Amino acid sequence: MLTVISPAKRLNETAHPGNFATTLPDFASDALRLAKVARGLSVGDLCALMDISPALGQLNHARFKAFRADAEGLAAAFTFDGDTYAGLEARQMEPDTLIWAQGHLRILSGLYGLLRPLDAIQPYRLEMGSKLANPKGADLYAYWGSKIAKALNTLATEQGARVLINCASAEYFGAVDLKALKLTVVTPVFLEERGDTAKVVSFWAKKARGAMARFICQHHLSDPADLRGFDLGGYTFRSAQSDATRLIFARQVAAIA
């Protein structure tokens, strides 16, 4: 069983915990190619491309200008710092959990395509949904094509996996070509209940997806049925609302800490 999560816009560039050696991203050459495309954009272009402020546009313009093939990077799972990573808590993972995650957890990335937790990345911001024109098409979905799905297929063969747990957002999972993917996709869905209504709340759902990924890695899970035991944050599995490919977890709003 493999798991994928989204990256984060916010980054933590402080020193890594422990003495973990970083690894080279499989698609480092693609990241460099895309960085060179983005390097040609002005600050204003980047602001329009990602709907960001001038200050963030200037920051990311400088990042792309400094992007180099031989630059020393930071481990991806320790560097991304958004809601999903508050749930993943990679910096607090035990060494055996992190080592297992290195073989079974992947981070989808607009710039790097697919990352292992300890892959070294340079600071960047480039959402998968960005309409960055490139030699392969009008956006990043066109650039990555079936490449990410094929890489997941290869990893699944190496690990003996048949199922992909989708803990990523729709924006990022859209980069996985389902026609090329040879794995069964199972998606956990996290609902907040208030009275008779239940809905997905983005902030909590992102954090819960990260916590689910952590749960899988901590327990070295290989059977999707074992995900039903997830109860972190007050969530419980709702079998009546679930099916083979969509696992529903919910909690009462009043129970949220």
Rosetta silent file (secondary structure, phi, psi, omega in degrees, C-alpha in Angstrom):
SEQUENCE: MLTVISPAKRLNETAHPGNFATTLPDFASDALRLAKVARGLSVGDLCALMDISPALGQLNHARFKAFRADAEGLAAAFTFDGDTYAGLEARQMEPDTLIWAQGHLRILSGLYGLLRPLDAIQPYRLEMGSKLANPKGADLYAYWGSKIAKALNTLATEQGARVLINCASAEYFGAVDLKALKLTVVTPVFLEERGDTAKVVSFWAKKARGAMARFICQHHLSDPADLRGFDLGGYTFRSAQSDATRLIFARQVAAIA
SCORE:     score description
SCORE:     0.000 S_00000001
   1 L     0.000  131.471  176.933    0.000    0.000    0.000 S_00000001
   2 E  -113.252  158.857  178.830    1.285    3.449   -0.959 S_00000001
   3 E  -133.836  140.444  174.268    0.093    6.869    0.216 S_00000001
   4 E  -122.725  144.075  175.467    0.244   10.294   -1.435 S_00000001
   5 E  -131.325  167.871  176.410   -0.187   13.720    0.148 S_00000001
   6 L   -85.852  162.734  171.235   -0.039   17.304   -1.128 S_00000001
   7 L   -81.777 -163.332  178.195    2.856   19.720   -0.495 S_00000001
   8 L  -138.827  152.642  176.467    2.367   23.061    1.304 S_00000001
   9 L   -75.021  -39.519 -179.085    2.763   26.710    0.376 S_00000001
  10 L   -80.344  139.608 -177.817    4.296   27.596    3.739 S_00000001
  11 E  -121.607  149.750  174.140    7.852   26.374    4.349 S_00000001
  12 L  -116.711  106.671 -175.083    9.966   25.715    7.436 S_00000001
  13 L  -100.064   19.422  177.160   13.607   26.264    6.530 S_00000001
  14 L   -77.118  169.869 -175.131   15.067   25.638    9.990 S_00000001
  15 L   -59.466  147.833  177.933   17.586   22.858   10.626 S_00000001
  16 L   -68.389  148.417  171.150   16.502   19.264   10.251 S_00000001
  17 L   -78.755  149.293  175.529   15.922   17.135   13.343 S_00000001
  18 L    69.993 -165.687 -178.156   18.264   14.162   13.798 S_00000001
  19 L  -118.979   42.742 -178.182   20.965   13.055   11.383 S_00000001
  20 L   -75.899  129.462  176.641   18.876   11.960    8.415 S_00000001
  21 L   -80.699  137.726  178.080   20.679   12.031    5.087 S_00000001
  22 L   -82.023  160.783  179.622   18.705   13.588    2.247 S_00000001
  23 E  -119.490  162.937 -178.940   18.091   11.861   -1.082 S_00000001
  24 L   -87.252  127.676  177.371   17.965   13.163   -4.648 S_00000001
  25 L   -58.081  141.721 -179.368   14.472   13.650   -6.113 S_00000001
  26 L   -61.072  -33.226 -176.665   13.750   11.275   -8.986 S_00000001
  27 L  -110.183   40.169 -179.757   12.648   14.173  -11.176 S_00000001
  28 H   -60.055  -37.511 -179.507   15.344   16.682  -10.197 S_00000001
  29 H   -68.003  -34.089  176.568   16.090   17.417  -13.860 S_00000001
  30 H   -68.788  -40.228  178.161   12.422   18.203  -14.492 S_00000001
  31 H   -60.182  -41.827  178.758   12.369   20.540  -11.491 S_00000001
  32 H   -64.542  -39.967  179.677   15.374   22.390  -12.906 S_00000001
  33 H   -63.732  -44.807  179.503   13.689   22.629  -16.308 S_00000001
  34 H   -69.047  -36.243  177.688   10.496   24.067  -14.806 S_00000001
  35 H   -62.606  -36.700  178.374   12.464   26.430  -12.566 S_00000001
  36 H   -66.753  -35.719  175.762   14.189   27.805  -15.669 S_00000001
  37 H   -64.800  -48.224 -178.676   10.774   28.440  -17.247 S_00000001
  38 H   -65.531  -29.712  179.278    9.554   30.210  -14.097 S_00000001
  39 H   -61.652  -26.340 -179.055   12.835   32.153  -13.919 S_00000001
  40 L   -80.681   -4.381  179.809   11.847   33.893  -17.123 S_00000001
  41 L   -90.357  149.349  176.887    8.737   35.389  -15.546 S_00000001
  42 L   -80.665  171.121  175.861    8.636   38.809  -13.934 S_00000001
  43 H   -58.127  -43.374  179.004    7.499   39.446  -10.374 S_00000001
  44 H   -62.879  -39.407  178.182    4.169   40.617  -11.754 S_00000001
  45 H   -61.731  -43.121 -179.939    3.843   37.494  -13.877 S_00000001
  46 H   -66.414  -37.588  177.598    4.379   35.279  -10.828 S_00000001
  47 H   -61.520  -43.347 -179.823    1.830   37.287   -8.826 S_00000001
  48 H   -70.971  -38.913 -177.922   -0.745   36.753  -11.563 S_00000001
  49 H   -61.497  -43.067 -174.417    0.199   33.103  -12.093 S_00000001
  50 H  -114.285    7.823  179.691   -0.300   32.113   -8.447 S_00000001
  51 L    52.444   56.013 -178.707   -2.537   34.951   -7.209 S_00000001
  52 L  -120.421  166.517 -178.076    0.006   36.057   -4.620 S_00000001
  53 L   -73.427  161.534  176.454    1.043   39.387   -3.122 S_00000001
  54 H   -56.214  -37.231  179.379    3.911   41.483   -4.535 S_00000001
  55 H   -63.665  -43.922  177.500    6.042   40.517   -1.536 S_00000001
  56 H   -69.611  -33.930  176.401    5.522   36.810   -2.204 S_00000001
  57 H   -62.098  -43.469  178.806    6.029   37.424   -5.902 S_00000001
  58 H   -64.793  -43.398  179.519    9.407   39.026   -5.168 S_00000001
  59 H   -59.212  -47.022 -176.337   10.374   36.193   -2.802 S_00000001
  60 H   -77.052  -25.695  172.365    9.580   33.481   -5.329 S_00000001
  61 H   -62.741  -44.205  178.249   11.163   35.408   -8.181 S_00000001
  62 H   -65.775  -38.225  178.865   14.396   35.387   -6.145 S_00000001
  63 H   -62.569  -45.926  179.961   13.978   31.691   -5.357 S_00000001
  64 H   -67.119  -34.824  176.938   13.661   30.732   -9.012 S_00000001
  65 H   -63.347  -34.624 -176.778   16.637   32.937   -9.900 S_00000001
  66 H   -88.700   -7.281 -175.001   18.722   31.100   -7.277 S_00000001
  67 L   -65.412  124.573 -178.118   17.505   27.602   -8.199 S_00000001
  68 L  -137.396  151.890 -179.535   20.485   25.420   -9.186 S_00000001
  69 L   -64.520  -32.123 -174.527   21.048   21.757   -9.919 S_00000001
  70 L  -101.173   11.339 -178.174   23.897   21.535   -7.407 S_00000001
  71 L   -72.766  145.976  176.905   22.301   23.541   -4.576 S_00000001
  72 L   -76.613  132.192 -175.588   22.056   21.932   -1.148 S_00000001
  73 L  -112.381 -178.412 -179.777   18.439   21.227   -0.281 S_00000001
  74 E  -116.588  144.554  179.640   16.183   20.503    2.690 S_00000001
  75 E   -59.472  128.935 -172.612   14.242   17.277    3.324 S_00000001
  76 H   -55.915  -48.699 -175.249   10.768   17.721    1.842 S_00000001
  77 H   -67.105  -23.771  177.402    8.720   16.334    4.751 S_00000001
  78 H   -87.108  -18.737 -172.716   10.568   18.568    7.216 S_00000001
  79 H   -93.691  -43.551  176.716   10.301   21.650    4.995 S_00000001
  80 E   -64.672  138.882 -167.684    6.637   21.765    3.969 S_00000001
  81 L  -140.102   32.129  179.750    4.761   23.409    6.820 S_00000001
  82 L   -92.282 -163.935 -175.567    1.053   23.673    6.032 S_00000001
  83 H   -61.377  -42.058  178.809   -2.034   22.111    7.605 S_00000001
  84 H   -58.832  -36.796 -176.300   -1.336   18.621    6.235 S_00000001
  85 H   -79.966  -18.950  171.131    2.119   18.712    7.821 S_00000001
  86 H   -67.822  -32.169  176.379    0.680   19.756   11.175 S_00000001
  87 H   -81.645  -35.800 -178.914   -1.096   16.395   11.050 S_00000001
  88 H   -69.892  -39.566  179.328    1.858   14.464    9.608 S_00000001
  89 L    50.994   50.802 -176.785    4.306   15.758   12.248 S_00000001
  90 H   -61.545  -34.362 -178.453    7.307   14.472   10.310 S_00000001
  91 H   -67.547  -17.445  178.478    9.793   16.253   12.557 S_00000001
  92 H  -103.080    4.308 -178.784    8.531   14.194   15.495 S_00000001
  93 L   -68.602  142.497  172.115    8.560   10.834   13.681 S_00000001
  94 L   -67.751  151.107 -178.279   10.585    7.988   15.116 S_00000001
  95 H   -53.922  -41.587 -178.151   13.467    6.925   12.816 S_00000001
  96 H   -67.941  -32.212  176.878   11.863    3.595   11.870 S_00000001
  97 H   -67.089  -43.608 -179.181    8.611    5.394   10.966 S_00000001
  98 H   -67.258  -38.900  177.928   10.447    7.876    8.770 S_00000001
  99 H   -64.228  -41.605  177.528   12.468    5.138    7.077 S_00000001
 100 H   -64.775  -40.876  178.737    9.256    3.221    6.318 S_00000001
 101 H   -60.941  -35.537  179.829    7.665    6.431    5.023 S_00000001
 102 H   -58.419  -30.070 -179.817   10.610    6.903    2.672 S_00000001
 103 H   -94.225  -16.658 -171.506    9.560    3.721    0.890 S_00000001
 104 H  -127.680  -12.914 -178.994    5.773    4.103    1.033 S_00000001
 105 E  -111.006  134.638  178.676    4.808    7.794    1.301 S_00000001
 106 E  -130.189  143.939  178.321    5.045   10.230   -1.600 S_00000001
 107 E  -107.105  122.351  176.282    4.459   13.985   -1.830 S_00000001
 108 E   -76.694  139.741 -174.746    2.936   15.314   -5.048 S_00000001
 109 E  -143.752  135.594  176.489    4.632   18.510   -6.232 S_00000001
 110 L   -64.056  -36.390 -177.364    4.049   20.986   -9.035 S_00000001
 111 L   -88.330  -42.940 -174.503    7.797   21.569   -9.402 S_00000001
 112 L  -100.485   -5.159  178.965    9.272   18.177   -8.470 S_00000001
 113 E    78.496  -73.901 -176.893    6.449   15.882   -9.580 S_00000001
 114 E  -144.305  128.471 -175.362    6.839   13.225   -6.904 S_00000001
 115 E  -125.121  141.960  166.600    8.939   13.413   -3.738 S_00000001
 116 L   -81.903  158.004 -179.024   10.056   11.010   -1.019 S_00000001
 117 L   -54.806  -36.351 -176.480    9.938   12.447    2.531 S_00000001
 118 L   -98.705    9.177  175.757   13.733   12.815    2.690 S_00000001
 119 E   -64.603  135.808 -179.594   14.244   14.107   -0.841 S_00000001
 120 E   -78.930  123.955  178.184   16.224   17.355   -0.798 S_00000001
 121 E  -122.179  153.505  172.468   14.263   20.301   -2.167 S_00000001
 122 L   -94.969  147.569 -178.766   15.089   23.950   -2.675 S_00000001
 123 L   -55.852  134.014 -178.464   12.607   26.525   -1.337 S_00000001
 124 L  -161.068  166.551  167.504    9.900   27.202   -3.911 S_00000001
 125 L  -142.412  120.176  177.633    6.241   27.890   -4.465 S_00000001
 126 L  -161.792   94.604 -177.677    4.515   26.538   -7.566 S_00000001
 127 L   -65.503  147.118 -178.835    1.040   25.081   -7.171 S_00000001
 128 L   -59.547  -32.298 -178.660    0.101   22.134   -9.363 S_00000001
 129 L   -79.216    0.493 -178.853   -2.874   24.071  -10.716 S_00000001
 130 L   -64.614  134.482  178.560   -0.665   26.917  -11.974 S_00000001
 131 L   -87.413   65.032  178.622   -1.077   27.623  -15.684 S_00000001
 132 L   -86.652  106.651  178.588    2.668   27.761  -16.285 S_00000001
 133 L   -62.462  136.299 -176.055    3.178   27.434  -20.037 S_00000001
 134 E  -147.428  172.755 -176.864    5.986   24.988  -20.737 S_00000001
 135 L   -58.999  -17.923 -178.488    7.407   22.946  -23.619 S_00000001
 136 L  -101.354   -4.936  179.756    4.814   20.190  -23.011 S_00000001
 137 E   159.402 -165.351 -172.283    1.704   22.320  -22.786 S_00000001
 138 L   -87.470  -11.046 -177.930   -0.232   25.148  -21.181 S_00000001
 139 L  -152.771 -178.250 -176.689   -0.009   24.008  -17.549 S_00000001
 140 H   -74.493  -25.659  175.256    1.707   21.660  -15.118 S_00000001
 141 H   -62.998  -40.611  177.833   -0.816   18.874  -15.666 S_00000001
 142 H   -66.796  -37.999 -179.249    0.282   18.820  -19.305 S_00000001
 143 H   -63.359  -47.815 -174.647    3.929   18.850  -18.263 S_00000001
 144 H   -78.650  -28.190  175.495    3.685   15.866  -15.909 S_00000001
 145 L    50.033 -124.567 -179.929    1.290   13.881  -18.107 S_00000001
 146 L   -98.789    6.804 -173.543    1.470   10.198  -17.125 S_00000001
 147 H   -62.439  -42.277 -178.963    4.943   10.498  -15.577 S_00000001
 148 H   -67.522  -44.893  179.223    3.769   10.591  -11.956 S_00000001
 149 H   -60.449  -42.327 -179.645    1.391    7.658  -12.392 S_00000001
 150 H   -66.158  -36.016  177.276    4.103    5.563  -14.023 S_00000001
 151 H   -66.111  -38.052  176.636    6.520    6.353  -11.192 S_00000001
 152 H   -66.541  -37.614  176.500    3.893    5.213   -8.683 S_00000001
 153 H   -60.872  -44.090  179.946    3.410    2.009  -10.693 S_00000001
 154 H   -62.895  -45.002  178.729    7.149    1.343  -10.536 S_00000001
 155 H   -62.592  -41.071 -179.855    7.244    1.972   -6.792 S_00000001
 156 H   -61.204  -39.570  177.519    4.218   -0.286   -6.283 S_00000001
 157 H   -63.629  -42.773  179.844    6.008   -3.113   -8.078 S_00000001
 158 H   -63.947  -37.424 -175.166    9.083   -2.610   -5.883 S_00000001
 159 H   -95.758   -5.486 -177.391    7.010   -2.589   -2.677 S_00000001
 160 L    69.957   31.421 -176.963    4.479   -5.226   -3.691 S_00000001
 161 L   -95.557  146.933  177.527    1.655   -2.703   -3.316 S_00000001
 162 L  -122.113   -8.702 -174.367   -1.710   -2.853   -5.057 S_00000001
 163 E  -127.158  141.841  174.865   -3.499    0.093   -3.439 S_00000001
 164 E  -115.546  119.843  177.030   -2.853    3.843   -3.392 S_00000001
 165 E   -88.123  117.625 -176.554   -4.261    5.792   -0.449 S_00000001
 166 E   -92.380   98.182  175.488   -5.131    9.270   -1.682 S_00000001
 167 E  -106.967   24.296 -179.572   -4.570   11.783    1.121 S_00000001
 168 L  -101.665  165.479  175.669   -3.928   14.606   -1.354 S_00000001
 169 L   -74.940  164.681  178.371   -6.138   17.495   -2.449 S_00000001
 170 H   -61.397  -37.720  179.642   -8.122   17.327   -5.684 S_00000001
 171 H   -57.746  -45.991 -176.094   -5.734   19.882   -7.237 S_00000001
 172 H   -82.130  -38.550 -179.675   -2.709   17.684   -6.673 S_00000001
 173 H   -68.168  -19.299  175.740   -4.268   14.272   -7.190 S_00000001
 174 L   -63.238  -16.082  178.008   -5.425   15.569  -10.567 S_00000001
 175 L   -83.710   -5.125  176.832   -1.789   15.223  -11.691 S_00000001
 176 L   -92.262  112.053 -178.287   -2.010   11.434  -11.286 S_00000001
 177 L   -71.662  104.359 -175.228   -3.114   10.026  -14.645 S_00000001
 178 L   -67.670  -24.092  177.098   -5.713    7.454  -13.590 S_00000001
 179 L   -70.208  -31.296  179.961   -5.690    5.827  -17.019 S_00000001
 180 L   -89.133  -21.257 -176.412   -1.995    5.052  -16.618 S_00000001
 181 L   -72.914  133.393 -178.533   -2.189    4.165  -12.915 S_00000001
 182 L  -103.391   10.375 -178.215   -2.313    0.424  -12.195 S_00000001
 183 L  -105.474  149.606  171.133   -3.266    0.771   -8.527 S_00000001
 184 E   -76.700  129.932 -178.241   -6.680    0.790   -6.871 S_00000001
 185 E   -96.267  128.162  175.315   -7.268    4.240   -5.359 S_00000001
 186 E  -120.407  126.576 -175.449   -8.811    4.525   -1.881 S_00000001
 187 E  -116.629  116.356  172.392   -9.659    8.025   -0.638 S_00000001
 188 E   -75.683  138.258  178.577  -10.307    8.865    3.035 S_00000001
 189 E  -123.497  133.117 -174.880  -12.861   11.672    3.491 S_00000001
 190 E  -116.045  121.260 -175.693  -13.102   13.635    6.753 S_00000001
 191 E  -113.807  146.355  172.821  -16.369   15.267    7.755 S_00000001
 192 E  -106.637  124.493 -176.553  -17.320   17.719   10.487 S_00000001
 193 E  -102.102  137.511  172.536  -20.816   17.086   11.840 S_00000001
 194 E  -138.331  108.491 -175.852  -23.170   19.655   13.315 S_00000001
 195 L    64.329 -125.011 -178.532  -26.594   18.312   14.124 S_00000001
 196 L   -94.341    3.776 -178.981  -27.940   16.513   11.068 S_00000001
 197 E  -110.964  149.955  178.963  -25.459   18.058    8.634 S_00000001
 198 E  -141.763  136.284  179.678  -21.935   16.980    7.798 S_00000001
 199 E  -150.124  160.956  174.980  -19.418   18.662    5.539 S_00000001
 200 L   -81.610  126.494  174.231  -15.741   18.788    4.666 S_00000001
 201 L  -109.792  117.786 -169.262  -13.984   21.768    6.262 S_00000001
 202 H   -48.855  -51.839 -177.000  -10.751   22.419    4.381 S_00000001
 203 H   -56.737  -50.222 -177.229   -8.489   23.248    7.337 S_00000001
 204 H   -69.690  -36.880 -179.668   -9.540   20.215    9.378 S_00000001
 205 H   -64.565  -40.857  178.536   -9.601   17.895    6.360 S_00000001
 206 H   -62.514  -45.613 -179.581   -6.026   18.814    5.416 S_00000001
 207 H   -64.033  -39.948 -179.883   -4.808   18.203    8.953 S_00000001
 208 H   -67.666  -36.295  177.585   -6.687   14.901    9.144 S_00000001
 209 H   -64.564  -38.221  176.115   -5.221   13.712    5.840 S_00000001
 210 H   -66.059  -40.449  178.919   -1.750   14.372    7.233 S_00000001
 211 H   -65.809  -36.388  176.698   -2.640   12.537   10.449 S_00000001
 212 H   -64.225  -43.279  177.843   -3.924    9.590    8.411 S_00000001
 213 H   -60.347  -41.262  177.049   -0.644    9.451    6.495 S_00000001
 214 H   -63.149  -44.612  179.060    1.213    9.465    9.817 S_00000001
 215 H   -56.980  -44.515  179.465   -1.068    6.705   11.166 S_00000001
 216 H   -62.470  -45.844 -177.700   -0.309    4.550    8.123 S_00000001
 217 H   -69.341  -40.865 -179.690    3.445    5.083    8.448 S_00000001
 218 H   -60.483  -39.670 -175.339    3.560    4.565   12.222 S_00000001
 219 H   -99.134    4.022  178.051    1.777    1.233   11.955 S_00000001
 220 L    51.200   48.623 -174.128    3.380    0.158    8.647 S_00000001
 221 L   -72.443  142.949  178.162   -0.075   -0.583    7.236 S_00000001
 222 L  -128.903   -6.956 -178.714   -0.460   -2.636    4.083 S_00000001
 223 L  -118.340  121.114 -179.470   -4.205   -3.407    4.122 S_00000001
 224 H   -55.956  -27.001 -179.944   -6.717   -0.577    3.445 S_00000001
 225 H   -61.235  -27.482 -178.835   -9.142   -2.258    5.871 S_00000001
 226 H   -71.893  -15.295  177.642   -6.799   -1.265    8.705 S_00000001
 227 H   -65.971  -22.440 -177.894   -7.462    2.414    8.008 S_00000001
 228 H   -63.944  -18.595  178.314  -10.860    1.943    9.650 S_00000001
 229 H   -81.519   -2.244  179.036   -9.108    1.933   13.012 S_00000001
 230 L   -63.806  124.425  179.525   -8.051    5.575   12.566 S_00000001
 231 L  -140.234   16.793  179.606   -9.478    7.611   15.460 S_00000001
 232 H   -66.014  145.019  177.445   -7.065   10.519   15.881 S_00000001
 233 H    71.851   10.815  178.760   -8.621   13.913   16.504 S_00000001
 234 H    89.218    4.086  178.686  -11.943   12.368   17.512 S_00000001
 235 L   -76.609  147.268  171.707  -12.802   10.923   14.082 S_00000001
 236 E  -131.281  150.006 -179.066  -14.599    7.608   13.783 S_00000001
 237 E   -73.929  135.233  178.637  -15.110    5.413   10.744 S_00000001
 238 L  -111.900   94.037 -174.774  -18.617    5.472    9.264 S_00000001
 239 H   -64.625  -36.355 -177.012  -19.112    2.139    7.534 S_00000001
 240 H   -65.048  -27.516 -178.818  -22.666    2.877    6.352 S_00000001
 241 H   -95.480   -7.441 -174.429  -21.472    5.895    4.369 S_00000001
 242 L   -97.153  164.457  170.775  -18.315    4.274    3.020 S_00000001
 243 L  -140.573 -168.389 -172.882  -17.585    1.976    0.108 S_00000001
 244 L   -64.768  -26.853 -175.380  -14.555    0.102   -1.221 S_00000001
 245 L  -116.973   -0.257 -178.091  -12.824    3.212   -2.582 S_00000001
 246 E  -138.641  107.152 -177.240  -14.162    5.999   -0.341 S_00000001
 247 E  -100.438  120.248 -175.595  -13.709    5.726    3.418 S_00000001
 248 E   -98.731  128.681  174.792  -15.762    8.200    5.446 S_00000001
 249 E  -123.284  140.684 -178.036  -14.614    9.455    8.847 S_00000001
 250 E  -144.698  162.362  175.402  -16.597   11.987   10.861 S_00000001
 251 E  -151.604  155.006  177.341  -16.703   13.748   14.212 S_00000001
 252 E   -75.925  137.966 -179.524  -19.070   16.076   16.021 S_00000001
 253 H   -57.923  -37.085 -178.760  -18.094   19.749   15.875 S_00000001
 254 H   -63.253  -20.977 -177.263  -18.617   20.058   19.619 S_00000001
 255 H   -87.965   -5.856 -177.568  -15.882   17.450   20.114 S_00000001
 256 L   -71.978  127.502  179.123  -13.245   19.468   18.249 S_00000001
 257 L   -74.003    0.000    0.000  -10.492   20.648   20.588 S_00000001
